[in-house]
Protein backbone atom coordinates (compact mmCIF):
# COMPACT_ATOMS: atom_id res chain seq x y z
CA UNK A 1 0.00 0.00 0.00
CA UNK A 2 1.27 3.45 -0.92
CA UNK A 3 2.57 5.56 1.96
CA UNK A 4 2.58 9.33 2.12
CA UNK A 5 5.74 11.03 3.34
CA UNK A 6 5.03 14.25 5.25
CA UNK A 7 7.09 17.27 6.19
CA UNK A 8 8.62 16.20 9.53
CA UNK A 9 8.71 18.34 12.66
CA UNK A 10 12.43 18.89 13.15
CA UNK A 11 12.32 21.32 16.03
CA UNK A 12 10.49 22.12 19.23
CA UNK A 13 8.72 25.11 17.64
CA UNK A 14 9.14 24.34 13.92
CA UNK A 15 6.05 25.33 11.93
CA UNK A 16 7.33 24.98 8.36
CA UNK A 17 10.41 24.16 6.33
CA UNK A 18 11.85 24.96 2.92
CA UNK A 19 12.36 21.91 0.70
CA UNK A 20 15.82 22.77 -0.60
CA UNK A 21 16.17 19.87 -3.06
CA UNK A 22 15.07 16.33 -3.79
CA UNK A 23 17.81 13.72 -3.42
CA UNK A 24 15.56 11.06 -5.02
CA UNK A 25 13.44 11.53 -8.13
CA UNK A 26 10.10 10.11 -9.24
CA UNK A 27 10.41 6.50 -10.37
CA UNK A 28 13.52 5.79 -8.31
CA UNK A 29 13.69 3.02 -5.72
CA UNK A 30 14.07 4.10 -2.14
CA UNK A 31 14.69 2.14 1.05
CA UNK A 32 13.51 3.08 4.50
CA UNK A 33 16.21 5.27 5.99
CA UNK A 34 17.56 6.55 2.65
CA UNK A 35 17.96 10.31 2.36
CA UNK A 36 14.94 11.55 0.45
CA UNK A 37 15.31 15.32 0.53
CA UNK A 38 17.10 18.25 2.10
CA UNK A 39 14.94 20.49 4.28
CA UNK A 40 15.95 23.91 5.52
CA UNK A 41 14.61 24.70 8.99
CA UNK A 42 15.11 27.70 11.24
CA UNK A 43 18.33 26.05 12.42
CA UNK A 44 20.08 24.37 9.49
CA UNK A 45 19.75 22.33 6.32
CA UNK A 46 18.71 18.84 7.41
CA UNK A 47 18.74 15.55 5.49
CA UNK A 48 15.30 13.93 5.74
CA UNK A 49 15.11 10.15 5.51
CA UNK A 50 12.33 8.14 3.89
CA UNK A 51 9.98 6.42 6.33
CA UNK A 52 9.02 3.77 3.77
CA UNK A 53 10.56 1.47 1.15
CA UNK A 54 9.41 1.19 -2.45
CA UNK A 55 9.29 3.35 -5.56
CA UNK A 56 8.81 7.10 -5.44
CA UNK A 57 5.52 7.42 -7.27
CA UNK A 58 5.03 11.16 -6.90
CA UNK A 59 6.84 14.20 -5.57
CA UNK A 60 4.15 16.58 -4.31
CA UNK A 61 6.16 19.78 -3.89
CA UNK A 62 8.84 21.53 -5.88
CA UNK A 63 12.31 22.41 -4.68
CA UNK A 64 12.25 25.79 -2.98
CA UNK A 65 8.68 25.42 -1.70
CA UNK A 66 7.76 26.40 1.86
CA UNK A 67 5.97 23.42 3.39
CA UNK A 68 4.03 23.44 6.71
CA UNK A 69 4.85 20.67 9.18
CA UNK A 70 2.69 17.61 8.54
CA UNK A 71 1.89 18.43 4.90
CA UNK A 72 2.51 15.61 2.39
CA UNK A 73 5.64 15.95 0.28
CA UNK A 74 5.90 12.57 -1.54
CA UNK A 75 4.14 9.26 -2.14
CA UNK A 76 6.06 5.96 -1.95
CA UNK A 77 4.52 2.66 -3.12
CA UNK A 78 5.01 -0.32 -5.37
CA UNK A 79 5.82 0.15 -9.04
CA UNK A 80 2.46 -1.14 -10.33
CA UNK A 81 0.28 0.30 -7.57
CA UNK A 82 -2.51 2.64 -8.59
CA UNK A 83 -2.35 6.01 -6.90
CA UNK A 84 -5.91 7.22 -6.32
CA UNK A 85 -5.30 10.90 -5.67
CA UNK A 86 -3.01 13.56 -4.33
CA UNK A 87 -3.12 14.15 -0.56
CA UNK A 88 -4.35 17.57 0.50
CA UNK A 89 -1.64 20.12 1.16
CA UNK A 90 -1.19 23.80 1.93
CA UNK A 91 2.26 24.15 0.43
CA UNK A 92 3.38 27.59 -0.65
CA UNK A 93 4.78 27.45 -4.17
CA UNK A 94 8.39 28.45 -4.77
CA UNK A 95 8.77 32.19 -4.99
CA UNK A 96 9.16 33.64 -8.47
CA UNK A 97 12.09 35.84 -9.30
CA UNK A 98 11.17 39.37 -8.28
CA UNK A 99 12.27 42.76 -9.36
CA UNK A 100 14.16 44.89 -6.89
CA UNK A 101 11.05 46.88 -5.93
CA UNK A 102 9.19 43.66 -5.02
CA UNK A 103 11.82 42.11 -2.79
CA UNK A 104 12.17 42.21 0.99
CA UNK A 105 13.95 44.73 3.18
CA UNK A 106 17.37 43.50 2.10
CA UNK A 107 16.77 44.80 -1.43
CA UNK A 108 16.62 48.36 -2.74
CA UNK A 109 13.27 50.11 -2.50
CA UNK A 110 14.15 53.29 -4.37
CA UNK A 111 14.03 53.47 -8.19
CA UNK A 112 16.74 51.39 -9.75
CA UNK A 113 19.75 53.26 -11.02
CA UNK A 114 21.72 52.12 -14.06
CA UNK A 115 24.30 49.56 -13.04
CA UNK A 116 27.77 49.33 -14.58
CA UNK A 117 28.33 46.36 -16.83
CA UNK A 118 30.76 44.75 -14.44
CA UNK A 119 28.01 44.42 -11.81
CA UNK A 120 30.01 46.33 -9.20
CA UNK A 121 28.48 46.67 -5.74
CA UNK A 122 28.00 49.67 -3.50
CA UNK A 123 31.25 50.15 -1.64
CA UNK A 124 31.08 47.86 1.39
CA UNK A 125 34.66 46.69 0.91
CA UNK A 126 37.79 48.81 1.16
CA UNK A 127 38.12 51.66 -1.39
CA UNK A 128 39.98 50.80 -4.57
CA UNK A 129 43.63 51.78 -4.61
CA UNK A 130 44.21 50.77 -8.24
CA UNK A 131 42.71 52.44 -11.32
CA UNK A 132 39.48 50.79 -12.47
CA UNK A 133 39.98 48.10 -15.07
CA UNK A 134 38.03 47.87 -18.30
CA UNK A 135 34.68 46.17 -17.65
CA UNK A 136 34.38 42.50 -18.55
CA UNK A 137 31.14 41.76 -20.46
CA UNK A 138 28.87 39.53 -18.40
CA UNK A 139 25.32 39.38 -17.12
CA UNK A 140 24.45 42.20 -14.70
CA UNK A 141 24.48 41.14 -11.08
CA UNK A 142 21.76 42.06 -8.60
CA UNK A 143 22.64 44.86 -6.22
CA UNK A 144 22.44 43.99 -2.54
CA UNK A 145 22.27 46.08 0.56
CA UNK A 146 22.87 44.40 3.92
CA UNK A 147 23.15 40.63 4.38
CA UNK A 148 22.55 38.36 1.40
CA UNK A 149 19.63 35.98 1.89
CA UNK A 150 20.91 32.47 1.22
CA UNK A 151 20.38 28.97 2.59
CA UNK A 152 23.16 27.48 4.75
CA UNK A 153 23.93 24.92 2.05
CA UNK A 154 24.16 27.61 -0.63
CA UNK A 155 26.54 29.58 1.58
CA UNK A 156 28.72 26.52 2.15
CA UNK A 157 28.99 25.68 -1.57
CA UNK A 158 29.70 29.31 -2.45
CA UNK A 159 32.37 29.51 0.26
CA UNK A 160 34.03 26.29 -0.91
CA UNK A 161 34.04 27.46 -4.54
CA UNK A 162 34.99 31.09 -3.73
CA UNK A 163 31.79 32.29 -5.38
CA UNK A 164 30.50 35.77 -4.56
CA UNK A 165 26.85 35.31 -3.53
CA UNK A 166 26.21 38.99 -4.26
CA UNK A 167 26.42 38.07 -7.96
CA UNK A 168 23.88 35.25 -7.73
CA UNK A 169 20.18 35.84 -8.43
CA UNK A 170 18.08 33.98 -5.84
CA UNK A 171 14.99 32.03 -6.90
CA UNK A 172 13.97 30.79 -3.45
CA UNK A 173 11.26 32.30 -1.23
CA UNK A 174 11.69 36.07 -0.95
CA UNK A 175 14.61 36.08 -3.38
CA UNK A 176 16.62 33.68 -1.20
CA UNK A 177 19.68 32.13 -2.86
CA UNK A 178 19.35 28.33 -2.75
CA UNK A 179 21.61 25.49 -3.82
CA UNK A 180 20.35 25.30 -7.41
CA UNK A 181 21.09 29.02 -7.90
CA UNK A 182 24.71 28.53 -6.80
CA UNK A 183 25.09 25.41 -8.98
CA UNK A 184 23.61 27.27 -11.96
CA UNK A 185 26.03 30.17 -11.45
CA UNK A 186 28.97 27.78 -11.27
CA UNK A 187 27.81 25.82 -14.32
CA UNK A 188 27.38 29.06 -16.24
CA UNK A 189 31.03 29.93 -15.79
CA UNK A 190 30.42 32.84 -13.47
CA UNK A 191 33.80 34.03 -12.18
CA UNK A 192 34.61 33.05 -8.62
CA UNK A 193 35.36 35.75 -6.12
CA UNK A 194 38.85 36.05 -4.77
CA UNK A 195 39.33 34.28 -1.44
CA UNK A 196 38.39 36.55 1.41
CA UNK A 197 41.19 37.61 3.70
CA UNK A 198 40.68 38.20 7.42
CA UNK A 199 40.04 41.84 8.26
CA UNK A 200 43.19 43.57 9.42
CA UNK A 201 41.20 45.78 11.79
CA UNK A 202 37.61 46.25 12.97
CA UNK A 203 35.27 47.93 10.50
CA UNK A 204 34.63 51.51 11.50
CA UNK A 205 31.10 52.59 12.41
CA UNK A 206 29.58 54.25 9.37
CA UNK A 207 27.66 56.90 11.32
CA UNK A 208 24.37 55.88 9.66
CA UNK A 209 21.65 53.64 11.09
CA UNK A 210 21.20 50.33 9.30
CA UNK A 211 18.29 47.90 9.31
CA UNK A 212 19.59 44.35 9.11
CA UNK A 213 17.23 41.51 8.19
CA UNK A 214 17.51 38.77 10.84
CA UNK A 215 18.21 35.26 9.58
CA UNK A 216 15.67 32.54 10.35
CA UNK A 217 18.14 31.07 12.84
CA UNK A 218 18.51 34.41 14.62
CA UNK A 219 14.72 34.81 14.68
CA UNK A 220 14.33 31.33 16.18
CA UNK A 221 16.93 32.08 18.86
CA UNK A 222 15.20 35.35 19.72
CA UNK A 223 11.81 33.65 19.95
CA UNK A 224 13.02 30.70 22.03
CA UNK A 225 15.16 32.69 24.44
CA UNK A 226 12.44 35.28 24.99
CA UNK A 227 10.02 32.47 25.77
CA UNK A 228 12.51 30.90 28.16
CA UNK A 229 13.38 34.05 30.13
CA UNK A 230 9.74 35.18 30.41
CA UNK A 231 8.06 31.85 31.20
CA UNK A 232 10.75 29.76 32.92
CA UNK A 233 11.78 30.86 36.45
CA UNK A 234 15.56 30.40 36.47
CA UNK A 235 17.85 30.04 39.45
CA UNK A 236 21.64 29.82 39.26
CA UNK A 237 24.35 27.94 41.18
CA UNK A 238 28.08 28.56 40.61
CA UNK A 239 30.88 26.21 41.67
CA UNK A 240 34.65 26.27 41.21
CA UNK A 241 36.33 22.96 40.31
CA UNK A 242 39.88 21.72 40.81
CA UNK A 243 41.01 20.67 37.33
CA UNK A 244 44.61 19.56 38.01
CA UNK A 245 43.88 15.81 37.83
CA UNK A 246 41.69 16.16 34.73
CA UNK A 247 44.25 18.24 32.84
CA UNK A 248 47.00 15.73 33.69
CA UNK A 249 44.85 12.74 32.66
CA UNK A 250 43.83 14.40 29.41
CA UNK A 251 47.47 15.06 28.51
CA UNK A 252 48.41 11.48 29.29
CA UNK A 253 45.59 10.05 27.14
CA UNK A 254 46.22 12.43 24.24
CA UNK A 255 49.86 11.38 24.08
CA UNK A 256 48.61 8.04 22.72
CA UNK A 257 45.99 9.43 20.30
CA UNK A 258 46.38 10.79 16.75
CA UNK A 259 45.89 14.51 16.31
CA UNK A 260 42.33 14.27 14.96
CA UNK A 261 41.20 12.04 17.86
CA UNK A 262 42.57 13.97 20.81
CA UNK A 263 40.13 14.57 23.65
CA UNK A 264 39.06 18.09 24.60
CA UNK A 265 38.33 19.38 28.08
CA UNK A 266 34.72 19.71 26.95
CA UNK A 267 34.54 15.98 26.20
CA UNK A 268 35.33 15.25 29.86
CA UNK A 269 32.82 17.87 31.04
CA UNK A 270 29.99 16.48 28.90
CA UNK A 271 30.69 12.94 30.10
CA UNK A 272 30.85 14.07 33.74
CA UNK A 273 27.56 15.96 33.42
CA UNK A 274 25.86 12.90 31.94
CA UNK A 275 27.08 10.62 34.73
CA UNK A 276 25.94 13.14 37.35
CA UNK A 277 22.47 13.36 35.78
CA UNK A 278 21.99 9.65 36.54
CA UNK A 279 21.63 10.61 40.21
CA UNK A 280 19.55 13.76 39.61
CA UNK A 281 16.64 12.74 37.34
CA UNK A 282 14.78 15.99 38.16
CA UNK A 283 17.37 17.89 36.17
CA UNK A 284 16.97 15.49 33.24
CA UNK A 285 13.30 16.28 32.87
CA UNK A 286 10.72 18.70 31.45
CA UNK A 287 7.98 20.74 33.07
CA UNK A 288 4.48 19.85 31.79
CA UNK A 289 1.84 21.76 33.70
CA UNK A 290 0.98 19.78 36.83
CA UNK A 291 3.44 17.06 35.83
CA UNK A 292 7.18 16.62 35.45
CA UNK A 293 8.33 14.31 32.66
CA UNK A 294 11.52 12.49 33.65
CA UNK A 295 13.36 11.47 30.52
CA UNK A 296 14.34 7.83 30.17
CA UNK A 297 17.57 8.60 28.32
CA UNK A 298 20.32 11.11 29.06
CA UNK A 299 20.94 13.04 25.84
CA UNK A 300 23.29 15.96 26.43
CA UNK A 301 23.08 18.88 24.01
CA UNK A 302 26.28 20.81 23.26
CA UNK A 303 26.03 24.44 22.13
CA UNK A 304 28.00 25.14 18.93
CA UNK A 305 28.64 28.62 17.57
CA UNK A 306 27.65 28.80 13.90
CA UNK A 307 27.39 31.59 11.36
CA UNK A 308 24.74 34.00 12.55
CA UNK A 309 23.81 32.20 15.74
CA UNK A 310 23.96 29.12 17.89
CA UNK A 311 23.05 25.49 17.29
CA UNK A 312 22.81 22.65 19.81
CA UNK A 313 24.08 19.24 18.69
CA UNK A 314 22.86 16.24 20.67
CA UNK A 315 24.87 13.31 21.99
CA UNK A 316 22.65 10.24 22.56
CA UNK A 317 22.83 8.11 25.70
CA UNK A 318 25.76 10.27 26.72
CA UNK A 319 26.27 8.57 30.08
CA UNK A 320 26.84 5.21 28.34
CA UNK A 321 29.30 6.37 25.66
CA UNK A 322 33.07 5.88 26.03
CA UNK A 323 35.00 9.15 25.97
CA UNK A 324 36.64 8.50 22.58
CA UNK A 325 33.33 7.65 20.96
CA UNK A 326 31.68 10.70 22.51
CA UNK A 327 34.52 12.95 21.33
CA UNK A 328 34.42 11.59 17.77
CA UNK A 329 30.64 11.99 17.50
CA UNK A 330 30.76 15.52 18.88
CA UNK A 331 33.45 16.55 16.37
CA UNK A 332 31.41 15.15 13.47
CA UNK A 333 28.21 16.89 14.50
CA UNK A 334 29.92 20.21 15.29
CA UNK A 335 31.57 20.23 11.85
CA UNK A 336 28.21 19.53 10.21
CA UNK A 337 26.56 22.29 12.21
CA UNK A 338 29.18 24.83 11.14
CA UNK A 339 28.75 23.76 7.51
CA UNK A 340 24.99 24.26 7.83
CA UNK A 341 24.14 20.63 7.13
CA UNK A 342 23.15 18.14 9.81
CA UNK A 343 20.95 15.10 10.36
CA UNK A 344 17.66 15.41 12.29
CA UNK A 345 19.01 13.28 15.17
CA UNK A 346 22.03 15.57 15.44
CA UNK A 347 20.00 18.54 16.67
CA UNK A 348 16.85 17.14 18.31
CA UNK A 349 16.03 15.30 21.52
CA UNK A 350 18.41 16.82 24.06
CA UNK A 351 17.40 16.46 27.72
CA UNK A 352 20.05 18.77 29.24
CA UNK A 353 22.59 21.17 27.71
CA UNK A 354 26.21 22.25 28.12
CA UNK A 355 27.39 25.67 26.94
CA UNK A 356 31.16 26.11 27.06
CA UNK A 357 32.86 29.46 26.42
CA UNK A 358 36.17 28.37 27.90
CA UNK A 359 37.94 28.69 24.55
CA UNK A 360 37.22 32.45 24.63
CA UNK A 361 39.00 32.95 27.97
CA UNK A 362 35.71 33.53 29.81
CA UNK A 363 35.97 33.21 33.57
CA UNK A 364 32.28 32.69 34.31
CA UNK A 365 28.82 33.26 32.82
CA UNK A 366 25.24 32.02 33.11
CA UNK A 367 23.17 30.49 30.31
CA UNK A 368 19.47 30.59 29.42
CA UNK A 369 17.63 27.25 29.62
CA UNK A 370 16.74 25.69 26.28
CA UNK A 371 13.03 24.67 26.51
CA UNK A 372 11.66 22.09 27.14
CA UNK A 373 14.76 21.13 29.16
CA UNK A 374 14.97 21.85 32.88
CA UNK A 375 18.65 22.78 33.08
CA UNK A 376 21.81 23.95 31.36
CA UNK A 377 25.37 24.34 32.66
CA UNK A 378 27.60 27.22 31.54
CA UNK A 379 31.33 26.46 31.61
CA UNK A 380 34.18 28.96 31.79
CA UNK A 381 37.90 28.57 31.13
CA UNK A 382 40.16 26.11 32.90
CA UNK A 383 43.05 28.32 33.93
CA UNK A 384 46.11 28.36 36.17
CA UNK A 385 45.54 30.60 39.18
CA UNK A 386 47.04 31.13 42.66
CA UNK A 387 45.34 28.77 45.15
CA UNK A 388 45.76 28.16 48.87
CA UNK A 389 46.53 24.57 49.92
CA UNK A 390 47.77 23.62 53.40
CA UNK A 391 48.15 27.31 54.22
CA UNK A 392 50.50 27.78 51.26
CA UNK A 393 49.96 29.68 48.03
CA UNK A 394 50.44 27.44 45.01
CA UNK A 395 49.55 27.43 41.33
CA UNK A 396 46.64 25.19 40.39
CA UNK A 397 44.13 24.56 37.60
CA UNK A 398 40.65 25.93 38.38
CA UNK A 399 37.42 26.18 36.38
CA UNK A 400 34.11 27.85 37.21
CA UNK A 401 30.74 26.60 36.02
CA UNK A 402 27.21 27.92 36.59
CA UNK A 403 24.11 25.74 36.60
CA UNK A 404 20.78 27.23 35.44
CA UNK A 405 17.70 25.32 36.62
CA UNK A 406 13.94 25.61 36.07
CA UNK A 407 12.64 26.45 39.57
CA UNK A 408 9.30 24.79 38.77
CA UNK A 409 11.11 21.45 38.54
CA UNK A 410 13.86 21.71 41.16
CA UNK A 411 15.21 23.88 43.99
CA UNK A 412 18.48 25.47 45.04
CA UNK A 413 19.55 22.69 47.40
CA UNK A 414 19.27 20.06 44.67
CA UNK A 415 21.13 22.31 42.24
CA UNK A 416 23.96 22.71 44.76
CA UNK A 417 24.09 18.96 45.37
CA UNK A 418 24.30 18.38 41.60
CA UNK A 419 27.33 20.69 41.40
CA UNK A 420 28.98 18.91 44.32
CA UNK A 421 28.44 15.52 42.69
CA UNK A 422 29.81 16.83 39.42
CA UNK A 423 33.03 17.68 41.29
CA UNK A 424 33.53 14.00 42.11
CA UNK A 425 33.90 13.23 38.40
CA UNK A 426 35.80 16.35 37.32
CA UNK A 427 38.24 16.24 40.22
CA UNK A 428 38.71 12.44 40.09
CA UNK A 429 38.36 11.94 36.30
CA UNK A 430 39.52 8.32 36.33
CA UNK A 431 35.97 7.55 37.53
CA UNK A 432 34.79 8.35 33.99
CA UNK A 433 37.00 5.61 32.55
CA UNK A 434 35.77 2.71 34.69
């Protein structure tokens, strides 16, 4: 019997997604678990797997379409099966190419001025120091003001190929540049931009106000964090940990590992947090009105800084994973997150989160809870500082961390006990290896 594949819900508050491209075409065989399509959510471009095996009888939406969660996107069945009809859907068709006066706030709204044949931009880069060269005949490029609207996958391909997205006409919703636009530009022989060099100094303030269109990821972060701070009563507990034993053990282990498999301090922290959560199920839970849902698995989310925002990648059954396996999986997911392309399981289902700013030489900070979780721990730098031991001043490794907890689920005493228990693993790290 034919089965309808629907737009999956890939986030706590996801309402719709953009179908970036079909990986499989009509008439092709597909097995359950095969990648069927790439969906762009508020967070990233996600590979969606088929929930059925058979032949793809019909693709119900076009690439670039905005599809509400739950709407049908494809029909999978046997090759000779009769398909009675098309399931109802409310899909928004792909946006047509628009003129500059029809596009969103990132485009010009004043009458269009003649553009030079070389498609030069308004000066956002450094002023030219060389005389202008003779223009090279080519198709005029769209003029952009502010950030260029493009999918994470389109940005990645353009970055890898040194392609200037400002010269690519977007055909996605609202003039968004999608993967097919970048591929078409590359196939058409459009010249690649010169590799960008790091800025030698900060860009000076222009003196004029600018309105910057927020990315969907930034909008999602704003929505979720506003919801969290206004509806979740937070309390905070800070503890300082002795890190001498952990730093020594990490060095000893890494001496035996290849460069790409070396363990980070964060790997030890994530593992220690997961083991501690075993004894504090309230903090591995979610508030649900008059009930508290204690999660059966410990899935620790790890905050990863990405272009334009923050993404949480999720380690599954974190308390049961060996450190090397946990480290390898975290590296893979973090790399995918930064490239704007992840799997659904990589970013969904966390039960508790870790946010680590230690690499930025941050002494201490507090983090906002990521709903529907009940807690998050914010980790500062492990650093050498003067400490007092046996009435003597010595140099020792210390690290501060702050726990944020939903006060509807737990109280200060339990939060403090959690931080004390965490010290048993961080200060005697060999416990994580047995």
